[in-house]
């Protein structure tokens, strides 16, 4: 009984202390008090004081890192000092909140740069002095690590299906459609498996068009696209560049990262590298 009363009073305390945050017709209110104004252009939201002086902006970013892994965050920038832009995690009052509500809620609850007296410049500047680190889950971190490796390879595919890494030919595709173009995607109309070879004509692997899987010569398999009910088919039609990138990750010997060699550099110990 005592435990139940403690839980009850805790919940009641949370309800009574909860701030009533609303945004209507571009005016942000806290417990019925006007504290700021907001306007937007697409996913870029500008926060203003009540005299409509712009103070800072919040831009929502949602991007693909690699494969089906995406990252969503905000970019925070000051109007009066744009030397630095922060990339931050944001919070939402509910899973169904739109960008505007999330921008307001993050400003008030997340970073306390809006309070009952308006936009708190001191807290805003303090945020830029002590930039909080983003909290990425392991899946997102791994995706960024993979993306970094892929970017170093700088893979491109030319109009004849040749695969290049940093401008150097490293392999090629076979079984390409007659009307192939370097920016094309592999569509459902392609019934023949697309094979990949290295620059010495060694078989590296293939993209199985019926199952939408990449299979390396070493036996590794990666599903590029799996049908999921009610979800957008982001990778249903992958580009040839994306296939070459993923195969490079599956077989590290296919395309090796070219490390820069510095000749004649001397260390502090006087030893030449």
PDB file of C-alpha atoms in Angstrom:
ATOM      1  CA  UNK A   1       0.000   0.000   0.000  1.00  0.00           C
ATOM      2  CA  UNK A   2       2.801   2.388   0.939  1.00  0.00           C
ATOM      3  CA  UNK A   3       4.633   1.599  -2.310  1.00  0.00           C
ATOM      4  CA  UNK A   4       1.455   2.237  -4.326  1.00  0.00           C
ATOM      5  CA  UNK A   5       1.023   5.651  -2.677  1.00  0.00           C
ATOM      6  CA  UNK A   6       4.631   6.589  -3.494  1.00  0.00           C
ATOM      7  CA  UNK A   7       4.133   5.664  -7.164  1.00  0.00           C
ATOM      8  CA  UNK A   8       0.828   7.575  -7.256  1.00  0.00           C
ATOM      9  CA  UNK A   9       2.315  10.764  -5.808  1.00  0.00           C
ATOM     10  CA  UNK A  10       5.338  10.496  -8.101  1.00  0.00           C
ATOM     11  CA  UNK A  11       3.094  10.304 -11.166  1.00  0.00           C
ATOM     12  CA  UNK A  12       0.904  13.151  -9.886  1.00  0.00           C
ATOM     13  CA  UNK A  13       4.010  15.256  -9.266  1.00  0.00           C
ATOM     14  CA  UNK A  14       5.205  14.663 -12.818  1.00  0.00           C
ATOM     15  CA  UNK A  15       1.801  15.655 -14.197  1.00  0.00           C
ATOM     16  CA  UNK A  16       1.550  18.794 -12.063  1.00  0.00           C
ATOM     17  CA  UNK A  17       5.108  19.876 -12.882  1.00  0.00           C
ATOM     18  CA  UNK A  18       4.787  19.134 -16.592  1.00  0.00           C
ATOM     19  CA  UNK A  19       4.971  22.211 -18.769  1.00  0.00           C
ATOM     20  CA  UNK A  20       2.201  22.836 -21.255  1.00  0.00           C
ATOM     21  CA  UNK A  21       4.131  23.504 -24.461  1.00  0.00           C
ATOM     22  CA  UNK A  22       2.226  24.577 -27.562  1.00  0.00           C
ATOM     23  CA  UNK A  23       2.987  26.070 -30.953  1.00  0.00           C
ATOM     24  CA  UNK A  24       0.168  27.786 -32.806  1.00  0.00           C
ATOM     25  CA  UNK A  25       0.402  30.122 -35.795  1.00  0.00           C
ATOM     26  CA  UNK A  26       4.153  30.395 -35.346  1.00  0.00           C
ATOM     27  CA  UNK A  27       4.018  31.353 -31.659  1.00  0.00           C
ATOM     28  CA  UNK A  28       5.599  29.139 -29.006  1.00  0.00           C
ATOM     29  CA  UNK A  29       3.920  29.190 -25.600  1.00  0.00           C
ATOM     30  CA  UNK A  30       4.802  27.659 -22.239  1.00  0.00           C
ATOM     31  CA  UNK A  31       1.955  27.359 -19.757  1.00  0.00           C
ATOM     32  CA  UNK A  32       0.024  29.944 -21.776  1.00  0.00           C
ATOM     33  CA  UNK A  33       2.909  32.469 -21.882  1.00  0.00           C
ATOM     34  CA  UNK A  34       4.303  33.534 -25.271  1.00  0.00           C
ATOM     35  CA  UNK A  35       8.063  32.856 -25.251  1.00  0.00           C
ATOM     36  CA  UNK A  36       9.235  32.738 -28.891  1.00  0.00           C
ATOM     37  CA  UNK A  37       8.251  32.650 -32.528  1.00  0.00           C
ATOM     38  CA  UNK A  38       9.089  30.087 -35.172  1.00  0.00           C
ATOM     39  CA  UNK A  39       8.981  29.918 -38.948  1.00  0.00           C
ATOM     40  CA  UNK A  40      10.209  27.319 -41.398  1.00  0.00           C
ATOM     41  CA  UNK A  41      11.310  26.752 -44.957  1.00  0.00           C
ATOM     42  CA  UNK A  42      11.249  23.037 -45.619  1.00  0.00           C
ATOM     43  CA  UNK A  43      13.187  21.295 -42.846  1.00  0.00           C
ATOM     44  CA  UNK A  44      14.942  24.492 -41.728  1.00  0.00           C
ATOM     45  CA  UNK A  45      13.289  26.132 -38.710  1.00  0.00           C
ATOM     46  CA  UNK A  46      14.158  29.668 -37.577  1.00  0.00           C
ATOM     47  CA  UNK A  47      13.529  30.640 -33.958  1.00  0.00           C
ATOM     48  CA  UNK A  48      12.877  34.313 -33.223  1.00  0.00           C
ATOM     49  CA  UNK A  49      12.224  36.383 -30.139  1.00  0.00           C
ATOM     50  CA  UNK A  50       8.779  37.955 -29.697  1.00  0.00           C
ATOM     51  CA  UNK A  51       9.933  41.039 -31.658  1.00  0.00           C
ATOM     52  CA  UNK A  52      10.650  38.666 -34.576  1.00  0.00           C
ATOM     53  CA  UNK A  53      14.428  39.020 -34.393  1.00  0.00           C
ATOM     54  CA  UNK A  54      15.964  35.736 -35.705  1.00  0.00           C
ATOM     55  CA  UNK A  55      18.211  34.128 -33.086  1.00  0.00           C
ATOM     56  CA  UNK A  56      19.012  30.566 -34.185  1.00  0.00           C
ATOM     57  CA  UNK A  57      18.044  27.868 -36.676  1.00  0.00           C
ATOM     58  CA  UNK A  58      17.358  24.149 -36.413  1.00  0.00           C
ATOM     59  CA  UNK A  59      17.692  22.019 -39.562  1.00  0.00           C
ATOM     60  CA  UNK A  60      16.540  18.402 -39.668  1.00  0.00           C
ATOM     61  CA  UNK A  61      18.780  15.956 -41.498  1.00  0.00           C
ATOM     62  CA  UNK A  62      17.851  12.401 -42.486  1.00  0.00           C
ATOM     63  CA  UNK A  63      20.413  10.619 -44.626  1.00  0.00           C
ATOM     64  CA  UNK A  64      21.413   7.174 -45.770  1.00  0.00           C
ATOM     65  CA  UNK A  65      24.820   6.089 -44.468  1.00  0.00           C
ATOM     66  CA  UNK A  66      25.230   2.712 -46.094  1.00  0.00           C
ATOM     67  CA  UNK A  67      22.767   0.039 -47.235  1.00  0.00           C
ATOM     68  CA  UNK A  68      19.512   0.466 -45.269  1.00  0.00           C
ATOM     69  CA  UNK A  69      21.071   2.260 -42.276  1.00  0.00           C
ATOM     70  CA  UNK A  70      19.939   5.871 -41.931  1.00  0.00           C
ATOM     71  CA  UNK A  71      20.886   8.648 -39.526  1.00  0.00           C
ATOM     72  CA  UNK A  72      18.571  11.413 -38.318  1.00  0.00           C
ATOM     73  CA  UNK A  73      19.794  14.449 -36.400  1.00  0.00           C
ATOM     74  CA  UNK A  74      19.622  18.261 -36.328  1.00  0.00           C
ATOM     75  CA  UNK A  75      22.027  21.025 -37.264  1.00  0.00           C
ATOM     76  CA  UNK A  76      21.919  23.956 -34.854  1.00  0.00           C
ATOM     77  CA  UNK A  77      23.263  27.344 -35.909  1.00  0.00           C
ATOM     78  CA  UNK A  78      23.226  30.833 -34.406  1.00  0.00           C
ATOM     79  CA  UNK A  79      22.167  33.783 -36.530  1.00  0.00           C
ATOM     80  CA  UNK A  80      24.474  36.230 -34.741  1.00  0.00           C
ATOM     81  CA  UNK A  81      27.569  34.001 -34.733  1.00  0.00           C
ATOM     82  CA  UNK A  82      27.799  31.427 -37.498  1.00  0.00           C
ATOM     83  CA  UNK A  83      31.418  30.371 -36.968  1.00  0.00           C
ATOM     84  CA  UNK A  84      30.268  26.957 -35.786  1.00  0.00           C
ATOM     85  CA  UNK A  85      27.400  24.587 -36.583  1.00  0.00           C
ATOM     86  CA  UNK A  86      26.455  21.830 -34.137  1.00  0.00           C
ATOM     87  CA  UNK A  87      25.205  18.382 -35.131  1.00  0.00           C
ATOM     88  CA  UNK A  88      22.991  17.135 -32.310  1.00  0.00           C
ATOM     89  CA  UNK A  89      20.493  14.453 -31.365  1.00  0.00           C
ATOM     90  CA  UNK A  90      16.932  15.692 -30.959  1.00  0.00           C
ATOM     91  CA  UNK A  91      14.025  14.566 -28.820  1.00  0.00           C
ATOM     92  CA  UNK A  92      10.299  14.450 -29.553  1.00  0.00           C
ATOM     93  CA  UNK A  93       7.259  14.586 -27.254  1.00  0.00           C
ATOM     94  CA  UNK A  94       5.906  11.468 -28.995  1.00  0.00           C
ATOM     95  CA  UNK A  95       6.696   9.036 -31.775  1.00  0.00           C
ATOM     96  CA  UNK A  96       4.193  10.801 -34.033  1.00  0.00           C
ATOM     97  CA  UNK A  97       5.470  14.365 -33.521  1.00  0.00           C
ATOM     98  CA  UNK A  98       6.437  16.329 -36.606  1.00  0.00           C
ATOM     99  CA  UNK A  99       9.594  18.332 -37.106  1.00  0.00           C
ATOM    100  CA  UNK A 100       8.177  21.591 -35.713  1.00  0.00           C
ATOM    101  CA  UNK A 101       7.111  20.011 -32.409  1.00  0.00           C
ATOM    102  CA  UNK A 102      10.423  18.189 -32.156  1.00  0.00           C
ATOM    103  CA  UNK A 103      12.395  21.403 -32.779  1.00  0.00           C
ATOM    104  CA  UNK A 104      10.424  23.247 -30.083  1.00  0.00           C
ATOM    105  CA  UNK A 105      10.541  20.343 -27.619  1.00  0.00           C
ATOM    106  CA  UNK A 106      14.299  19.892 -28.102  1.00  0.00           C
ATOM    107  CA  UNK A 107      14.889  23.620 -27.610  1.00  0.00           C
ATOM    108  CA  UNK A 108      12.934  23.668 -24.345  1.00  0.00           C
ATOM    109  CA  UNK A 109      13.364  20.228 -22.805  1.00  0.00           C
ATOM    110  CA  UNK A 110      16.575  19.053 -24.459  1.00  0.00           C
ATOM    111  CA  UNK A 111      18.861  22.080 -24.340  1.00  0.00           C
ATOM    112  CA  UNK A 112      16.869  24.655 -22.299  1.00  0.00           C
ATOM    113  CA  UNK A 113      17.566  27.433 -24.810  1.00  0.00           C
ATOM    114  CA  UNK A 114      13.956  28.562 -24.465  1.00  0.00           C
ATOM    115  CA  UNK A 115      12.447  29.144 -21.027  1.00  0.00           C
ATOM    116  CA  UNK A 116       9.521  31.071 -19.525  1.00  0.00           C
ATOM    117  CA  UNK A 117      11.343  34.361 -20.184  1.00  0.00           C
ATOM    118  CA  UNK A 118      12.018  33.660 -23.862  1.00  0.00           C
ATOM    119  CA  UNK A 119      15.140  32.567 -25.754  1.00  0.00           C
ATOM    120  CA  UNK A 120      18.000  32.115 -23.311  1.00  0.00           C
ATOM    121  CA  UNK A 121      21.104  33.440 -25.128  1.00  0.00           C
ATOM    122  CA  UNK A 122      23.374  32.403 -22.258  1.00  0.00           C
ATOM    123  CA  UNK A 123      22.300  28.762 -22.482  1.00  0.00           C
ATOM    124  CA  UNK A 124      22.512  28.882 -26.269  1.00  0.00           C
ATOM    125  CA  UNK A 125      26.108  30.146 -26.186  1.00  0.00           C
ATOM    126  CA  UNK A 126      26.983  27.623 -23.475  1.00  0.00           C
ATOM    127  CA  UNK A 127      25.765  24.838 -25.747  1.00  0.00           C
ATOM    128  CA  UNK A 128      28.237  25.953 -28.424  1.00  0.00           C
ATOM    129  CA  UNK A 129      31.067  26.111 -25.865  1.00  0.00           C
ATOM    130  CA  UNK A 130      30.375  22.596 -24.598  1.00  0.00           C
ATOM    131  CA  UNK A 131      29.153  20.735 -27.638  1.00  0.00           C
ATOM    132  CA  UNK A 132      27.416  17.537 -26.400  1.00  0.00           C
ATOM    133  CA  UNK A 133      28.438  14.370 -28.216  1.00  0.00           C
ATOM    134  CA  UNK A 134      25.829  12.481 -30.161  1.00  0.00           C
ATOM    135  CA  UNK A 135      24.717   9.101 -28.807  1.00  0.00           C
ATOM    136  CA  UNK A 136      24.944   6.717 -31.748  1.00  0.00           C
ATOM    137  CA  UNK A 137      23.948   3.084 -31.428  1.00  0.00           C
ATOM    138  CA  UNK A 138      26.377   0.351 -32.465  1.00  0.00           C
ATOM    139  CA  UNK A 139      24.594  -0.243 -35.787  1.00  0.00           C
ATOM    140  CA  UNK A 140      24.952   3.408 -36.797  1.00  0.00           C
ATOM    141  CA  UNK A 141      28.581   3.573 -35.645  1.00  0.00           C
ATOM    142  CA  UNK A 142      29.427   0.474 -37.690  1.00  0.00           C
ATOM    143  CA  UNK A 143      27.671   1.988 -40.699  1.00  0.00           C
ATOM    144  CA  UNK A 144      29.766   5.169 -40.444  1.00  0.00           C
ATOM    145  CA  UNK A 145      32.948   3.059 -40.177  1.00  0.00           C
ATOM    146  CA  UNK A 146      31.963   1.185 -43.330  1.00  0.00           C
ATOM    147  CA  UNK A 147      31.046   4.449 -45.057  1.00  0.00           C
ATOM    148  CA  UNK A 148      34.469   5.902 -44.228  1.00  0.00           C
ATOM    149  CA  UNK A 149      36.209   2.899 -45.793  1.00  0.00           C
ATOM    150  CA  UNK A 150      34.016   3.126 -48.884  1.00  0.00           C
ATOM    151  CA  UNK A 151      34.655   6.855 -49.294  1.00  0.00           C
ATOM    152  CA  UNK A 152      38.418   6.265 -49.233  1.00  0.00           C
ATOM    153  CA  UNK A 153      38.036   3.859 -52.145  1.00  0.00           C
ATOM    154  CA  UNK A 154      36.259   6.579 -54.184  1.00  0.00           C
ATOM    155  CA  UNK A 155      34.594   4.031 -56.473  1.00  0.00           C
ATOM    156  CA  UNK A 156      33.048   5.039 -59.798  1.00  0.00           C
ATOM    157  CA  UNK A 157      31.627   3.081 -62.727  1.00  0.00           C
ATOM    158  CA  UNK A 158      32.068   4.372 -66.280  1.00  0.00           C
ATOM    159  CA  UNK A 159      29.735   4.002 -69.271  1.00  0.00           C
ATOM    160  CA  UNK A 160      31.182   0.630 -70.342  1.00  0.00           C
ATOM    161  CA  UNK A 161      30.828  -1.002 -66.912  1.00  0.00           C
ATOM    162  CA  UNK A 162      34.456  -0.549 -65.857  1.00  0.00           C
ATOM    163  CA  UNK A 163      34.973  -0.116 -62.092  1.00  0.00           C
ATOM    164  CA  UNK A 164      37.471   2.520 -61.000  1.00  0.00           C
ATOM    165  CA  UNK A 165      38.925   3.384 -57.596  1.00  0.00           C
ATOM    166  CA  UNK A 166      40.433   6.867 -57.299  1.00  0.00           C
ATOM    167  CA  UNK A 167      40.510   6.974 -61.098  1.00  0.00           C
ATOM    168  CA  UNK A 168      42.381   3.688 -61.474  1.00  0.00           C
ATOM    169  CA  UNK A 169      40.690   0.681 -63.202  1.00  0.00           C
ATOM    170  CA  UNK A 170      40.213  -2.116 -60.658  1.00  0.00           C
ATOM    171  CA  UNK A 171      37.529  -4.311 -62.226  1.00  0.00           C
ATOM    172  CA  UNK A 172      34.453  -4.529 -64.414  1.00  0.00           C
ATOM    173  CA  UNK A 173      30.862  -5.781 -64.668  1.00  0.00           C
ATOM    174  CA  UNK A 174      29.647  -8.337 -67.205  1.00  0.00           C
ATOM    175  CA  UNK A 175      26.150  -9.306 -68.437  1.00  0.00           C
ATOM    176  CA  UNK A 176      25.184  -5.643 -68.620  1.00  0.00           C
ATOM    177  CA  UNK A 177      22.066  -4.545 -70.515  1.00  0.00           C
ATOM    178  CA  UNK A 178      22.608  -3.130 -74.018  1.00  0.00           C
ATOM    179  CA  UNK A 179      21.443   0.331 -72.945  1.00  0.00           C
ATOM    180  CA  UNK A 180      23.704   0.406 -69.876  1.00  0.00           C
ATOM    181  CA  UNK A 181      24.693   3.792 -68.443  1.00  0.00           C
ATOM    182  CA  UNK A 182      26.969   4.582 -65.506  1.00  0.00           C
ATOM    183  CA  UNK A 183      24.122   6.150 -63.530  1.00  0.00           C
ATOM    184  CA  UNK A 184      21.685   3.309 -64.183  1.00  0.00           C
ATOM    185  CA  UNK A 185      20.165   1.072 -61.521  1.00  0.00           C
ATOM    186  CA  UNK A 186      19.676  -2.689 -61.659  1.00  0.00           C
ATOM    187  CA  UNK A 187      15.942  -3.070 -62.280  1.00  0.00           C
ATOM    188  CA  UNK A 188      13.586  -6.037 -62.152  1.00  0.00           C
ATOM    189  CA  UNK A 189      13.777  -6.168 -65.946  1.00  0.00           C
ATOM    190  CA  UNK A 190      17.338  -7.520 -65.628  1.00  0.00           C
ATOM    191  CA  UNK A 191      16.961 -11.302 -65.430  1.00  0.00           C
ATOM    192  CA  UNK A 192      20.607 -12.279 -65.934  1.00  0.00           C
ATOM    193  CA  UNK A 193      22.941 -12.233 -62.918  1.00  0.00           C
ATOM    194  CA  UNK A 194      25.460  -9.357 -63.017  1.00  0.00           C
ATOM    195  CA  UNK A 195      29.010 -10.674 -62.578  1.00  0.00           C
ATOM    196  CA  UNK A 196      31.997  -8.757 -61.202  1.00  0.00           C
ATOM    197  CA  UNK A 197      35.659  -9.336 -62.130  1.00  0.00           C
ATOM    198  CA  UNK A 198      38.843  -7.589 -61.018  1.00  0.00           C
ATOM    199  CA  UNK A 199      41.262  -5.831 -63.369  1.00  0.00           C
ATOM    200  CA  UNK A 200      43.070  -9.140 -64.013  1.00  0.00           C
ATOM    201  CA  UNK A 201      39.787 -10.838 -65.027  1.00  0.00           C
ATOM    202  CA  UNK A 202      39.599 -12.811 -61.788  1.00  0.00           C
ATOM    203  CA  UNK A 203      36.014 -13.641 -60.802  1.00  0.00           C
ATOM    204  CA  UNK A 204      35.033 -11.669 -57.670  1.00  0.00           C
ATOM    205  CA  UNK A 205      31.341 -12.398 -57.341  1.00  0.00           C
ATOM    206  CA  UNK A 206      27.892 -11.692 -58.715  1.00  0.00           C
ATOM    207  CA  UNK A 207      24.631  -9.891 -58.050  1.00  0.00           C
ATOM    208  CA  UNK A 208      21.721 -12.352 -58.227  1.00  0.00           C
ATOM    209  CA  UNK A 209      18.886 -10.305 -59.688  1.00  0.00           C
ATOM    210  CA  UNK A 210      16.115 -12.717 -58.693  1.00  0.00           C
ATOM    211  CA  UNK A 211      16.984 -12.813 -54.973  1.00  0.00           C
ATOM    212  CA  UNK A 212      18.635  -9.358 -54.881  1.00  0.00           C
ATOM    213  CA  UNK A 213      21.737 -10.788 -53.235  1.00  0.00           C
ATOM    214  CA  UNK A 214      25.431 -10.232 -53.712  1.00  0.00           C
ATOM    215  CA  UNK A 215      27.491 -13.406 -53.520  1.00  0.00           C
ATOM    216  CA  UNK A 216      31.285 -13.290 -53.433  1.00  0.00           C
ATOM    217  CA  UNK A 217      33.594 -15.900 -54.925  1.00  0.00           C
ATOM    218  CA  UNK A 218      34.577 -16.742 -51.357  1.00  0.00           C
ATOM    219  CA  UNK A 219      31.002 -17.706 -50.471  1.00  0.00           C
ATOM    220  CA  UNK A 220      29.888 -14.597 -48.577  1.00  0.00           C
ATOM    221  CA  UNK A 221      26.304 -13.483 -49.212  1.00  0.00           C
ATOM    222  CA  UNK A 222      24.723 -10.070 -48.640  1.00  0.00           C
ATOM    223  CA  UNK A 223      21.043  -9.299 -49.216  1.00  0.00           C
ATOM    224  CA  UNK A 224      20.821  -5.880 -50.856  1.00  0.00           C
ATOM    225  CA  UNK A 225      17.046  -5.686 -50.645  1.00  0.00           C
ATOM    226  CA  UNK A 226      14.433  -7.667 -48.757  1.00  0.00           C
ATOM    227  CA  UNK A 227      10.730  -7.052 -49.367  1.00  0.00           C
ATOM    228  CA  UNK A 228       9.109  -5.520 -46.285  1.00  0.00           C
ATOM    229  CA  UNK A 229       5.393  -4.827 -46.199  1.00  0.00           C
ATOM    230  CA  UNK A 230       4.441  -1.169 -45.837  1.00  0.00           C
ATOM    231  CA  UNK A 231       7.987   0.184 -46.114  1.00  0.00           C
ATOM    232  CA  UNK A 232       9.699   2.143 -48.877  1.00  0.00           C
ATOM    233  CA  UNK A 233      11.904   0.084 -51.166  1.00  0.00           C
ATOM    234  CA  UNK A 234      15.039   2.218 -50.785  1.00  0.00           C
ATOM    235  CA  UNK A 235      17.388  -0.436 -52.159  1.00  0.00           C
ATOM    236  CA  UNK A 236      15.031  -2.253 -54.484  1.00  0.00           C
ATOM    237  CA  UNK A 237      16.914  -0.913 -57.501  1.00  0.00           C
ATOM    238  CA  UNK A 238      20.588  -0.531 -56.437  1.00  0.00           C
ATOM    239  CA  UNK A 239      23.112   1.346 -58.557  1.00  0.00           C
ATOM    240  CA  UNK A 240      26.064  -0.481 -60.067  1.00  0.00           C
ATOM    241  CA  UNK A 241      28.319   1.761 -57.988  1.00  0.00           C
ATOM    242  CA  UNK A 242      26.574   0.573 -54.799  1.00  0.00           C
ATOM    243  CA  UNK A 243      27.098  -3.061 -55.836  1.00  0.00           C
ATOM    244  CA  UNK A 244      30.819  -2.448 -56.426  1.00  0.00           C
ATOM    245  CA  UNK A 245      31.126  -0.682 -53.060  1.00  0.00           C
ATOM    246  CA  UNK A 246      29.445  -3.494 -51.141  1.00  0.00           C
ATOM    247  CA  UNK A 247      31.496  -6.159 -52.943  1.00  0.00           C
ATOM    248  CA  UNK A 248      34.660  -4.257 -51.969  1.00  0.00           C
ATOM    249  CA  UNK A 249      33.559  -4.550 -48.322  1.00  0.00           C
ATOM    250  CA  UNK A 250      32.758  -8.263 -48.711  1.00  0.00           C
ATOM    251  CA  UNK A 251      36.118  -9.003 -50.346  1.00  0.00           C
ATOM    252  CA  UNK A 252      38.898  -6.686 -49.019  1.00  0.00           C
ATOM    253  CA  UNK A 253      41.299  -8.078 -51.626  1.00  0.00           C
ATOM    254  CA  UNK A 254      39.097  -6.828 -54.483  1.00  0.00           C
ATOM    255  CA  UNK A 255      39.929  -3.142 -54.010  1.00  0.00           C
ATOM    256  CA  UNK A 256      42.557  -2.157 -51.486  1.00  0.00           C
ATOM    257  CA  UNK A 257      42.725   1.329 -49.964  1.00  0.00           C
ATOM    258  CA  UNK A 258      45.646   3.277 -51.353  1.00  0.00           C
ATOM    259  CA  UNK A 259      47.559   4.727 -48.408  1.00  0.00           C
ATOM    260  CA  UNK A 260      49.522   7.935 -48.962  1.00  0.00           C
ATOM    261  CA  UNK A 261      53.271   7.419 -48.593  1.00  0.00           C
ATOM    262  CA  UNK A 262      55.262  10.406 -47.296  1.00  0.00           C
ATOM    263  CA  UNK A 263      58.885  10.290 -48.407  1.00  0.00           C
ATOM    264  CA  UNK A 264      61.633  12.096 -46.546  1.00  0.00           C
ATOM    265  CA  UNK A 265      59.640  12.964 -43.415  1.00  0.00           C
ATOM    266  CA  UNK A 266      61.782  12.854 -40.281  1.00  0.00           C
ATOM    267  CA  UNK A 267      60.425  12.008 -36.813  1.00  0.00           C
ATOM    268  CA  UNK A 268      61.352  13.771 -33.582  1.00  0.00           C
ATOM    269  CA  UNK A 269      63.916  11.030 -32.941  1.00  0.00           C
ATOM    270  CA  UNK A 270      65.686  11.927 -36.181  1.00  0.00           C
ATOM    271  CA  UNK A 271      64.629   8.734 -37.927  1.00  0.00           C
ATOM    272  CA  UNK A 272      63.424   9.067 -41.489  1.00  0.00           C
ATOM    273  CA  UNK A 273      60.063   7.407 -42.164  1.00  0.00           C
TER     274      UNK A 273
END
